[in-house]
Each structure stands twice: as structure tokens, then as C-alpha cells.
Tab-separated table of C-alpha atoms and ligand atoms in Angstrom:
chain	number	residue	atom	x	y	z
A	1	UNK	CA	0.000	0.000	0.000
A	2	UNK	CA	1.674	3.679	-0.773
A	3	UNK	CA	1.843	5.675	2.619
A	4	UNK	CA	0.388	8.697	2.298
A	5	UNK	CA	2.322	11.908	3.777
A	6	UNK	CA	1.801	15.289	4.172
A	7	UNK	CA	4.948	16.314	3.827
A	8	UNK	CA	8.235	15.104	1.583
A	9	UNK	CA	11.107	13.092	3.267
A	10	UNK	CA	12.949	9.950	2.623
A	11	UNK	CA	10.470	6.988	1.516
A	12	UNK	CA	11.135	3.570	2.133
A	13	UNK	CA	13.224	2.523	-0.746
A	14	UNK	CA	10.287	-0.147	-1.337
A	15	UNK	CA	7.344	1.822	-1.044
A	16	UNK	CA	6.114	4.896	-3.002
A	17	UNK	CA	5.349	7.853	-0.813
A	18	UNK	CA	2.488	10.265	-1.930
A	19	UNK	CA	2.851	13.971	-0.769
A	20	UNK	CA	-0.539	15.452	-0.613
A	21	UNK	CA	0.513	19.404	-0.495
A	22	UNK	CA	-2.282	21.471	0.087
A	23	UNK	CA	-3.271	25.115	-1.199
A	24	UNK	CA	-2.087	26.556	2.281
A	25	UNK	CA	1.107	25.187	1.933
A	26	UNK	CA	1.693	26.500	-1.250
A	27	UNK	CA	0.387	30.340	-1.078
A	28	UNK	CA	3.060	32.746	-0.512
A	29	UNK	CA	5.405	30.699	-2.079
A	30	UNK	CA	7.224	31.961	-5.049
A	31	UNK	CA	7.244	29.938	-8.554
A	32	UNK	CA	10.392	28.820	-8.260
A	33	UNK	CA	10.058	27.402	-4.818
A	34	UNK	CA	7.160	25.538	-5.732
A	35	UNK	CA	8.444	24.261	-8.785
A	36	UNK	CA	11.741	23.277	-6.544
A	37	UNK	CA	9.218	21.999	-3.714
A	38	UNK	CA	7.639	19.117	-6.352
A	39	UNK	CA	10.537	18.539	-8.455
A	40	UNK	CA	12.387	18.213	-5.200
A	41	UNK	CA	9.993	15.191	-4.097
A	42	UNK	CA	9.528	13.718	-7.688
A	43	UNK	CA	13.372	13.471	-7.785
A	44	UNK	CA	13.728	11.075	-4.687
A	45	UNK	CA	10.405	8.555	-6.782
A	46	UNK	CA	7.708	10.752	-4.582
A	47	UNK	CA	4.432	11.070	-6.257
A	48	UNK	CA	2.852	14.930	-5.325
A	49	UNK	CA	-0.720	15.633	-5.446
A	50	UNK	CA	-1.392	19.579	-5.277
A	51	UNK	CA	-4.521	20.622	-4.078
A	52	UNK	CA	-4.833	23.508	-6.080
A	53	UNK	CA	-2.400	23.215	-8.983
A	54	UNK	CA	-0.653	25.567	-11.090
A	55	UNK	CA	-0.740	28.855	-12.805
A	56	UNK	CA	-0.188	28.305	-16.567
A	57	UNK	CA	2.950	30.102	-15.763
A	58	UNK	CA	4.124	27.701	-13.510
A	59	UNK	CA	3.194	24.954	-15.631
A	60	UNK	CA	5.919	26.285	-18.063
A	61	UNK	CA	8.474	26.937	-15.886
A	62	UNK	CA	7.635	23.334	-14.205
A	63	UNK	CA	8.573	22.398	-18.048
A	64	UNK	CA	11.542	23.875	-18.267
A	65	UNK	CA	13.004	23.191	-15.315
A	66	UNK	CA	12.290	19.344	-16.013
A	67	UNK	CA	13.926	19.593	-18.776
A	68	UNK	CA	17.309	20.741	-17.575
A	69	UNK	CA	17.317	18.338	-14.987
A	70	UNK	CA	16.874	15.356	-16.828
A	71	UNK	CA	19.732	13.023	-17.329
A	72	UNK	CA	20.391	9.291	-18.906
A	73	UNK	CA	21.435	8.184	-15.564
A	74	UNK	CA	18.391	8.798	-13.156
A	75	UNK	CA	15.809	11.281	-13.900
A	76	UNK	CA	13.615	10.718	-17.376
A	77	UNK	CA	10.885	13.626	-16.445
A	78	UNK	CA	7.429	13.791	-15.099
A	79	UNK	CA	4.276	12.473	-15.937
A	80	UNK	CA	1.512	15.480	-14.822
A	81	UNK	CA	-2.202	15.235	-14.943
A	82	UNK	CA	-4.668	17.635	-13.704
A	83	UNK	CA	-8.573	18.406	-13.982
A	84	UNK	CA	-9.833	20.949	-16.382
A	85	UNK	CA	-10.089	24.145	-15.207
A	86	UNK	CA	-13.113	25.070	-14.131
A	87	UNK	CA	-15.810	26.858	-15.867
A	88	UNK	CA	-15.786	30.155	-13.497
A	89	UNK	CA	-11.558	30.488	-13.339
A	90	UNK	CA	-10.501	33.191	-14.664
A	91	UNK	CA	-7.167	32.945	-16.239
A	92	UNK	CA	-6.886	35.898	-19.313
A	93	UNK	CA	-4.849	38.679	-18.982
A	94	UNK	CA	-8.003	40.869	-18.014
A	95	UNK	CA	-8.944	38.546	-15.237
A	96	UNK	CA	-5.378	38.674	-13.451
A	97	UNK	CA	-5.145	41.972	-13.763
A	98	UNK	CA	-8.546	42.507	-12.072
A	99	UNK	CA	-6.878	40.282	-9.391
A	100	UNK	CA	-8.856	36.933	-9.830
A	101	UNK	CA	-7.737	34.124	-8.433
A	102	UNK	CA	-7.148	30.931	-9.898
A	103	UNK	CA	-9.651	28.281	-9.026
A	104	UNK	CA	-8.100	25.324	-7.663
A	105	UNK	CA	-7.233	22.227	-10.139
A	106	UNK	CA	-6.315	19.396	-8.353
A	107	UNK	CA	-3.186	17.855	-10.203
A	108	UNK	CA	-0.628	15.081	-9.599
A	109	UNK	CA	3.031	14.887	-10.802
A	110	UNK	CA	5.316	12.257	-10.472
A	111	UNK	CA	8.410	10.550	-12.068
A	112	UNK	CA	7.959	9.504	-15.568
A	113	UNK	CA	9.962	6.394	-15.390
A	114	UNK	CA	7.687	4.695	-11.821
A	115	UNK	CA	4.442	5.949	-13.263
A	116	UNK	CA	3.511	3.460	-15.871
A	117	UNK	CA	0.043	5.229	-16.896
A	118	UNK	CA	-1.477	8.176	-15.409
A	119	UNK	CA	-4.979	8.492	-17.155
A	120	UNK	CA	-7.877	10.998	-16.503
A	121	UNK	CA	-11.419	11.238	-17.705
A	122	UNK	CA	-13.700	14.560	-16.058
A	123	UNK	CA	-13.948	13.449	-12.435
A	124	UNK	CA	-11.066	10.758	-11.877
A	125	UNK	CA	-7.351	10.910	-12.171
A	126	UNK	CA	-5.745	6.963	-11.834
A	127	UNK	CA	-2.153	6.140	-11.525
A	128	UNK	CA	-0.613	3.171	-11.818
A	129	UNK	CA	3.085	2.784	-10.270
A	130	UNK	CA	5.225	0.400	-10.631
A	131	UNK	CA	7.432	-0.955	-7.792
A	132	UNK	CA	11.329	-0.538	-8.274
B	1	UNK	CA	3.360	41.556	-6.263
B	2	UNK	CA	1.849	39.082	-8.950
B	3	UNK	CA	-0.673	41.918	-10.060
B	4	UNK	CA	1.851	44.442	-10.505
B	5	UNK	CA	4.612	42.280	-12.198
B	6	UNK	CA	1.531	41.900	-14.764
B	7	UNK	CA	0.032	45.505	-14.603
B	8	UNK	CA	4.095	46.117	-16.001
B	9	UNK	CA	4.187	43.516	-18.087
B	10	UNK	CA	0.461	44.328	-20.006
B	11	UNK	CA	1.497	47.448	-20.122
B	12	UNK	CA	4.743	47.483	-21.583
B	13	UNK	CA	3.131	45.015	-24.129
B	14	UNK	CA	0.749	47.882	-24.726
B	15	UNK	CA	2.708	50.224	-25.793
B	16	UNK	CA	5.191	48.218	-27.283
B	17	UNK	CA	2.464	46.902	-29.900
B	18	UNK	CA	1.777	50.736	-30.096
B	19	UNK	CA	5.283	51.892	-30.532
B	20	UNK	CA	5.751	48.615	-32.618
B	21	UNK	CA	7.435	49.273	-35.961
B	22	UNK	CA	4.852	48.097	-38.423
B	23	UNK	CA	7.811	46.741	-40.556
B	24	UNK	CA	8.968	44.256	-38.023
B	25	UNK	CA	7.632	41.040	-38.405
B	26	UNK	CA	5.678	39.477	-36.057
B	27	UNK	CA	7.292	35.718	-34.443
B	28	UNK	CA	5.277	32.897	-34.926
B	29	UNK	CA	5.980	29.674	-33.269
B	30	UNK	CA	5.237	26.424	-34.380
B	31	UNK	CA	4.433	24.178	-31.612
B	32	UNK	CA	3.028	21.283	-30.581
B	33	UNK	CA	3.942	17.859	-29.418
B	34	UNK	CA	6.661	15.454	-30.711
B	35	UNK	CA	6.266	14.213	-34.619
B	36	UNK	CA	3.344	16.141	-35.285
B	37	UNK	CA	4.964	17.392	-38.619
B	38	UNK	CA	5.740	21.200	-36.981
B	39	UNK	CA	8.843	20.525	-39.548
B	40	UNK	CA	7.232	19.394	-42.760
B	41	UNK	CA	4.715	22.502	-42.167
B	42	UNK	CA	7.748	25.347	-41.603
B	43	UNK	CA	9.460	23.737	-44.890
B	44	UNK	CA	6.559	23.725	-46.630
B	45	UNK	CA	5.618	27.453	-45.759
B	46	UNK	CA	9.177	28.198	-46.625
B	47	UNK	CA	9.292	26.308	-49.123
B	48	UNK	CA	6.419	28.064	-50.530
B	49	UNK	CA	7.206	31.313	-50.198
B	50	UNK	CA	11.072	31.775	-49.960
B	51	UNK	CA	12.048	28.524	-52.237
B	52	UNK	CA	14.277	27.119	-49.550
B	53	UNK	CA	13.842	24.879	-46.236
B	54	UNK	CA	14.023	25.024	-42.693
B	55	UNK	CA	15.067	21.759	-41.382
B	56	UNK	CA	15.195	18.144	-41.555
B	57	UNK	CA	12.165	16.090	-41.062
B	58	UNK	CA	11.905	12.488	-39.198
B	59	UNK	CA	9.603	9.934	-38.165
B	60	UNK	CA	12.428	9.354	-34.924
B	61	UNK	CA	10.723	12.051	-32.358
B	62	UNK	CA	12.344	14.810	-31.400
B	63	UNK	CA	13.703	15.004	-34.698
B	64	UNK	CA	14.141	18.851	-34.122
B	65	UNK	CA	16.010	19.749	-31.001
B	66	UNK	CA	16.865	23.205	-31.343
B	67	UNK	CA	14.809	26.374	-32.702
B	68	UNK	CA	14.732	26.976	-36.096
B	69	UNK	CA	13.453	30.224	-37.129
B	70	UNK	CA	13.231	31.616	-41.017
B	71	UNK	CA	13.023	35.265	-41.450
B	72	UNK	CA	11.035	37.516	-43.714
B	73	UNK	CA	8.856	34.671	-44.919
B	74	UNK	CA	6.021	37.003	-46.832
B	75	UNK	CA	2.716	35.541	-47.413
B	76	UNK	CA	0.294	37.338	-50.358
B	77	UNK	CA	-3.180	37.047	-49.622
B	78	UNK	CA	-5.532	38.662	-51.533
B	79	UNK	CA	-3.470	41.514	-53.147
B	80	UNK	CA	-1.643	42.116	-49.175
B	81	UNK	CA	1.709	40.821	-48.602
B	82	UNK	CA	2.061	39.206	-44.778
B	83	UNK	CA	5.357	39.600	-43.693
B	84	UNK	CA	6.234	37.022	-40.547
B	85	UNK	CA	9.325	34.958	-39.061
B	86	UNK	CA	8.510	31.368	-38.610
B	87	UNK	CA	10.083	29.776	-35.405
B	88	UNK	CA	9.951	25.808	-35.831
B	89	UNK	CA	10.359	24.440	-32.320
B	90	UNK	CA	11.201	20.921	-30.946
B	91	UNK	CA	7.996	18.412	-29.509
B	92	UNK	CA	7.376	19.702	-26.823
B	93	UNK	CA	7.154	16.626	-23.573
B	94	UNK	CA	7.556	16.323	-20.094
B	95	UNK	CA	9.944	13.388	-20.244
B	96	UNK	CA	12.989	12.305	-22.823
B	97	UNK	CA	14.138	8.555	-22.057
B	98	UNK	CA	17.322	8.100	-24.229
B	99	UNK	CA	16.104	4.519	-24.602
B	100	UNK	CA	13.725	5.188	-26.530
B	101	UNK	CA	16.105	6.403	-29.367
B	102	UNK	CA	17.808	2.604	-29.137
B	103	UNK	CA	14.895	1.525	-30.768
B	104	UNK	CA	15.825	3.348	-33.871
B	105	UNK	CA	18.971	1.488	-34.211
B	106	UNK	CA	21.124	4.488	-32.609
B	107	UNK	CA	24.209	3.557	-30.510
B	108	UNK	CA	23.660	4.547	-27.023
B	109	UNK	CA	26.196	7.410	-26.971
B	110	UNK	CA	24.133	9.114	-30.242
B	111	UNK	CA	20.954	8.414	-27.643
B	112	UNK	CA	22.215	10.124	-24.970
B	113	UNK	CA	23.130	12.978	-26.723
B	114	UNK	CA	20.039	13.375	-29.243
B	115	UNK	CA	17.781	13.007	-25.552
B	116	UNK	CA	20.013	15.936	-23.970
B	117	UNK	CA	19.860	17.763	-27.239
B	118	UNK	CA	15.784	17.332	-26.799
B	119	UNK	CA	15.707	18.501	-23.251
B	120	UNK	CA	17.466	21.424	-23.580
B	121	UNK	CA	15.950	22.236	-26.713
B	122	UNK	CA	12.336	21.996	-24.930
B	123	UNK	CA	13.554	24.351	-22.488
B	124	UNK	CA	14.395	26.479	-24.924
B	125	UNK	CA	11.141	26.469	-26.731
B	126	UNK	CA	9.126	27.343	-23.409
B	127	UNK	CA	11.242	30.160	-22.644
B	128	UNK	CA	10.631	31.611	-25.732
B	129	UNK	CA	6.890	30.711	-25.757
B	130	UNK	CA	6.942	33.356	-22.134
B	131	UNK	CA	9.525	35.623	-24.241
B	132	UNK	CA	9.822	35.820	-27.491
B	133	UNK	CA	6.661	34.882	-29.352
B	134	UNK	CA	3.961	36.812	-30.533
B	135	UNK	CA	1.843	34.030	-32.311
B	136	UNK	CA	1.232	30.553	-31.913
B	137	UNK	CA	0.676	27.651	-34.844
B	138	UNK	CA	-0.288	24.751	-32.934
B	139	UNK	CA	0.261	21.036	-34.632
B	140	UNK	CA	-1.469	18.024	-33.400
B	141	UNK	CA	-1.598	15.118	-35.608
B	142	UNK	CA	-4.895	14.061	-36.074
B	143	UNK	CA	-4.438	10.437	-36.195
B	144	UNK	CA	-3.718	10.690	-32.397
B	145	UNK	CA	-5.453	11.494	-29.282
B	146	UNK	CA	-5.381	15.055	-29.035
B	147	UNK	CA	-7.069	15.234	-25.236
B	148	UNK	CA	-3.176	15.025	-23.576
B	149	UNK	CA	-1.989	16.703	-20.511
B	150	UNK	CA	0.865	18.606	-22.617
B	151	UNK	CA	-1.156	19.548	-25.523
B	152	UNK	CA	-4.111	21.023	-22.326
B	153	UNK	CA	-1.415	22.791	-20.551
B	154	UNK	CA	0.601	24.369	-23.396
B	155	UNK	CA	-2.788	25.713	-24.665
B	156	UNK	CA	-3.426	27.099	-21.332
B	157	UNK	CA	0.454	28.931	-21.546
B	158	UNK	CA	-0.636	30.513	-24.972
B	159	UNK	CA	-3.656	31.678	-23.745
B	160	UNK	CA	-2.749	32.688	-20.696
B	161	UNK	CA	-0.278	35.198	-22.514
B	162	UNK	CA	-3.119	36.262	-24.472
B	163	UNK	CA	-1.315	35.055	-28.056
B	164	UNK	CA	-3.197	34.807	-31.282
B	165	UNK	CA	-3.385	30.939	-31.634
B	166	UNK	CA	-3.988	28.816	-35.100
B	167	UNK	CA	-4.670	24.903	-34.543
B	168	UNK	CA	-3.663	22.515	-36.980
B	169	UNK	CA	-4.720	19.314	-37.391
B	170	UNK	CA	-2.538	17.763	-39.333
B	171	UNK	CA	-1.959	14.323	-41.493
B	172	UNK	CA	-5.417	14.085	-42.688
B	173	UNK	CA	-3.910	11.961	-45.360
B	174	UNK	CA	-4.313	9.211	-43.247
B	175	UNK	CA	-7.476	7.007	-43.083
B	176	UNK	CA	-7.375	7.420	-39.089
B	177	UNK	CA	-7.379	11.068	-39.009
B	178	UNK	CA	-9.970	12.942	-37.169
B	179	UNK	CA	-10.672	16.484	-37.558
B	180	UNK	CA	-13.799	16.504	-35.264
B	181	UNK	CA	-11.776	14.984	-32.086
B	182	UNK	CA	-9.456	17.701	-32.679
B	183	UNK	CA	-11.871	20.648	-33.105
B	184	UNK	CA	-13.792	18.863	-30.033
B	185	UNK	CA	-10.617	19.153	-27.819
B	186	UNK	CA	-10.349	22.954	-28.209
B	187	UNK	CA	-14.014	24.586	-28.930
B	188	UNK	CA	-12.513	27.942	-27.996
B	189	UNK	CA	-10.125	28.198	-30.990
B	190	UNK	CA	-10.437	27.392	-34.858
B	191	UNK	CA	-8.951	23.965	-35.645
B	192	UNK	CA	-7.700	23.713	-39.487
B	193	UNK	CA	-7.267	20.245	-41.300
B	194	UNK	CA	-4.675	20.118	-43.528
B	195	UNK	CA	-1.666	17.283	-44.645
B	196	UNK	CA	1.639	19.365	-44.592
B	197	UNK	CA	3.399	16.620	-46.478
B	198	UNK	CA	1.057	16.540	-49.561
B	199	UNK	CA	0.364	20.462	-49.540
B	200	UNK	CA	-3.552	19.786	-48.497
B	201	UNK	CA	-5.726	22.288	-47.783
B	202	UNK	CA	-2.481	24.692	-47.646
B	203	UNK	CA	-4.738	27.815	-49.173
B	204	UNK	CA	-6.907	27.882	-46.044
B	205	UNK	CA	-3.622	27.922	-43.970
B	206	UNK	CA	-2.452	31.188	-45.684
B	207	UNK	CA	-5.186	33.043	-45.491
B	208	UNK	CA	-6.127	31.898	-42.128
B	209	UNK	CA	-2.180	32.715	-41.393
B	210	UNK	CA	-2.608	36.256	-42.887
B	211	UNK	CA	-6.167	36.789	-40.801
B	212	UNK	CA	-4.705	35.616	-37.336
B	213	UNK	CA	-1.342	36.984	-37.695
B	214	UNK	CA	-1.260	39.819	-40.275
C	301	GTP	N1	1.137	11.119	-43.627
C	301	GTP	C1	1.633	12.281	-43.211
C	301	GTP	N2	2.836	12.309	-42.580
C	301	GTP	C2	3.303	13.510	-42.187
C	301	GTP	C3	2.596	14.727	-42.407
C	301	GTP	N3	3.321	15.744	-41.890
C	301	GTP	C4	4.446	15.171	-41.366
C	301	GTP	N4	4.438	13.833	-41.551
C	301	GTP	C5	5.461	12.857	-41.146
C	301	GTP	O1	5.537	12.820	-39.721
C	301	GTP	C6	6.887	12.616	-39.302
C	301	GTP	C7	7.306	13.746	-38.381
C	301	GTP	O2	7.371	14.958	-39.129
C	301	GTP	P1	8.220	16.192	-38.636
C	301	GTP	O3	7.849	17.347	-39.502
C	301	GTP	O4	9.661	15.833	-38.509
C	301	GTP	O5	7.580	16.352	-37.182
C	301	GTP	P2	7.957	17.411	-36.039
C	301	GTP	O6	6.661	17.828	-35.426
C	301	GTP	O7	8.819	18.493	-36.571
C	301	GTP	O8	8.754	16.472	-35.029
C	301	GTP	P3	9.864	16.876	-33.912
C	301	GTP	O9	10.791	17.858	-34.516
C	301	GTP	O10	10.512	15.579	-33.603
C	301	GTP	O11	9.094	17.409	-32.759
C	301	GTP	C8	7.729	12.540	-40.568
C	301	GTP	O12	7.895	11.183	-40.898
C	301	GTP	C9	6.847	13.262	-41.589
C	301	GTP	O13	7.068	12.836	-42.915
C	301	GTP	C10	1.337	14.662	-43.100
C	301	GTP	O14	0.639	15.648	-43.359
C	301	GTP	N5	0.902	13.400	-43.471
C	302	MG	MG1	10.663	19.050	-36.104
């Protein structure tokens, strides 16, 4: 069974650890320390399931940063999946600029080479990992 | 601090579309995931309009792995001449596995280095895409499953930036393309069929081209 966690540390090298982070964890944090907080966890096998998900923004940075820290010998990327947005967010220019926040989207990230699928339909993300 | 950081950055977009010199073209990228034909499509609109190519096409993913942009490529539509630099970008992913490439009968050092060419070449192509672009051709081929995470969230980075965005559903040379899964996926923008390797459907691209971008 994966142990479930509210907060990263060293897994048993057997088990998967799940790192539920939740929207108060998050706020006040900058991009970068976010995107350091999950790739941090994903590194060391971690799967991370954020509450409320990321700003488009981050999303790209998340990208980018992946991508410079992949290497043959250990790290192969992420597999992400999150719900749709919702209806009522508000993410164009006009609506950040009026202040609006983003509505939460309740995504999961983990390593690409432990998550053998990650699907989604509307109302159910389901992730099969595989044991090392 | 997030509200003013994009209070500055609206409005230095502002006036810099104001102040804009209308003889600069505008940047278009060409994204979209992995072996979607982003390539063909540049060379062809190159091709088309300037006589020579961009790149090299491959069915191998991530056939592209650094930016390839082509200058001064002018469009005529309708008695108008367009005027816009193509940037062909590499597949965009969230993961490179150099094993992958070992299936196309490449030694593992030419792997290695073709998966670290893709990686940094994908961070390349986001930076740019929060930079450096100021319009977005988006491929998907049609024969796949356009409903991915990467394809959702990299539509949610161009219109978070507010960019003029084209999608183009491409390959409907094959039997098992599907134009309405595509155009189903992303009901907020205007999906265009076309096949970039046979020249299909290429006259809607230009005009839609000198419409969206122009
Ligand atoms: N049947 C068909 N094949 C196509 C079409 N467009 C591209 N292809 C093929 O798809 C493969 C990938 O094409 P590329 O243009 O290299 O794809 P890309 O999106 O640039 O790929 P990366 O640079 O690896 O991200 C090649 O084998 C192309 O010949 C099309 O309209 N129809
Ligand atoms: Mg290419």
C-alpha cells in the first residue's frame, strides 16, 4: 500500500510515498520554490498531489526546469495530470489583472519512469506505479 | 506583487504593440507535441514562399532539437503581402528517455546525446513561448489522441499570454485522421485540417495565417 504523507522526506526505498501538499502550503510561495518543492519530491520517486495546482505560468516553468534536470542516468521527467479548469476560473490577462484568483485544479506529478500510466477522464485521475 | 509584475508587463506590451514598428515582423511559433509534422509545415511554408527549407524532417521524435526560425517569410493574400518569421520548435514533452532512441537502431552514446539535445531544446522552446513569441501555430496530428496533458497545458500557456493561436490538425492523409476529435478538444479556438506533407488544404492555412497573424 503507498503511505500517504503530508509532507516530503525519505520513503522507504520499497514503497512509493504520496505527498498530498495542500493550497495553504503553497500560497506565498514563489514559482520557483514551488516548482523546486515538487521537483524536489519527484526526484527522490515521490508522487505529489497539489490541491490547487498551477498557474499556466508555472506549468511552463515546471517544463523547463524538467527539462534541464533530466539526465540518462536517473531522472527521465514527469508524468503530470490535472482536472480541467473550471468553468468560473478566470485565467486571461483581463482577469489577473482585475486580481482573480485561480480556481483550484487538483493535479498530480510524479516521475515519468515509476508511473507506468497516469490516465484521466472529467472526475477521476488513476495512476498506476510500478514498484522498483 | 503578482498583479503588478503583470500591470508592467500588459502594459509594456501595450505600448510596445503601439510603438511597434509596423515593418517588423511578427514571431510565430510552431508548436506542438513530438512528430506532429511542426517541420514538414515550416518547410513547406518556406518552401512556398522563400524557395528554400528550414530543417530536416523524421519519423524518430524529437527530430528537431533546437529552434529553427526563417526570417522575412512574406505571405500574399488577396493583393496584401504578410510579412512574418517562422520559429519551428522541438515536440514539446515532459519526459525524454534516451532509450527510446535505441529503438531506432542508434548507438547509445548518439541516444544520450540526441535526448540531452531534446531537453534542452524543450527548455528552450518554453522560454521563448513566455519571451519571445507573438503568435502561436499549434500542430497536433490528427491520427492521435489530441485530449493530452501537454497539448491542455501548453494551450493554457498561450492563452494565458493572451497570443493569437492557429490549430492545426494535421496528417489528414491518413485514413485514421480525425478532424472533429481535434476541433472537439479545443471549442474555444479554430482547428484547421490540412496534410503538410502533400500540400492539403495549404490555401486555407495562408489566409487563415494572414487573418490571425497579419
Ligand atoms: N502522412 C503524413 N505524414 C506527415 C505529415 N506531416 C508530417 N508527416 C510525417 O511525420 C513525421 C514527423 O514529421 P516532422 O515534420 O519531422 O515532425 P515534427 O513535429 O517536426 O517532429 P519533432 O521535430 O521531432 O518534434 C515525418 O515522418 C513526416 O514525414 C502529413 O501531413 N501526413
Ligand atoms: Mg521538427
Amino acid at each position: 500500500m503507498p503511505e500517504t504523507t503530508s509532507s516530503s522526506g525519505d520513503g522507504p526505498q520499497d514503497g512509493v510515498q504520496v505527498d498530498l501538499i495542500s493550497t495553504e502550503r503553497m500560497n506565498g510561495k514563489t514559482s520557483m520554490e514551488k516548482i523546486r518543492l515538487i521537483l524536489d519530491s519527484v526526484r527522490e520517486g515521490d508522487i505529489v498531489v497539489l490541491e490547487s495546482g498551477l498557474t499556466p505560468d508555472e506549468e511552463s516553468k515546471l517544463i523547463e526546469v524538467t527539462m534541464s534536470e533530466i539526465n540518462p542516468d536517473g531522472f527521465s521527467g514527469i508524468e503530470i495530470e490535472s482536472f480541467p479548469q473550471s468553468e468560473t476560473s478566470n485565467t486571461t490577462l483581463l482577469g489577473r489583472l482585475m486580481g482573480a484568483q485561480e480556481t483550484s485544479k487538483l493535479t498530480v506529478i510524479g516521475p515519468a519512469n515509476q508511473i507506468q500510466s497516469l490516465h484521466k477522464d472529467e472526475t477521476l485521475i488513476s495512476a498506476l506505479i510500478s514498484r522498483q | 506583487m503578482g498583479l503588478f509584475a503583470d500591470l508592467r508587463d500588459s502594459v509594456s506590451r501595450v505600448t510596445a504593440s503601439l510603438f511597434a514598428d509596423d515593418s517588423e515582423p511578427k514571431r510565430i511559433g510552431i508548436y506542438g507535441p513530438p512528430n506532429a509534422g511542426k517541420t514538414t509545415l515550416a518547410n513547406r511554408i518556406a518552401r512556398d514562399w522563400t524557395g528554400d527549407a528550414v530543417g530536416p524532417e523524421s519519423h524518430i521524435p524529437h527530430e528537431t532539437r533546437r529552434a529553427r526560425r526563417k526570417e522575412n517569410v512574406e505571405i500574399e493574400r488577396n493583393g496584401k503581402t504578410v510579412t512574418i518569421d517562422i520559429v519551428d520548435t522541438p515536440g514539446v514533452t515532459t519526459k525524454v528517455d534516451y532509450s527510446q532512441f535505441l529503438d531506432h537502431d542508434m548507438e547509445k552514446d548518439e541516444a544520450v546525446r540526441r535526448s540531452r539535445e531534446a531537453t534542452e531544446g524543450v527548455a528552450e522552446a518554453m522560454h521563448w513561448l513566455r519571451e519571445d513569441v507573438d503568435g502561436v501555430i499549434y500542430v497536433l496530428d490528427a491520427t492521435n489522441d489530441p485530449f493530452t496533458q501537454v497539448n491542455t497545458m501548453l494551450i493554457g500557456i498561450i492563452e494565458s499570454r493572451d497570443l493569437p493561436v492557429l490549430i492545426l490538425a494535421n496528417k489528414t492523409d491518413l485514413d485514421d485522421a480525425n478532424i472533429q476529435r481535434v476541433s472537439n478538444a479545443f471549442p474555444q479556438h479554430e482547428t484547421i485540417p490540412l496534410s503538410a506533407l502533400e500540400g492539403e488544404n495549404m490555401d486555407e492555412v495562408y489566409d487563415k495565417i494572414a487573418a490571425y497573424f497579419g
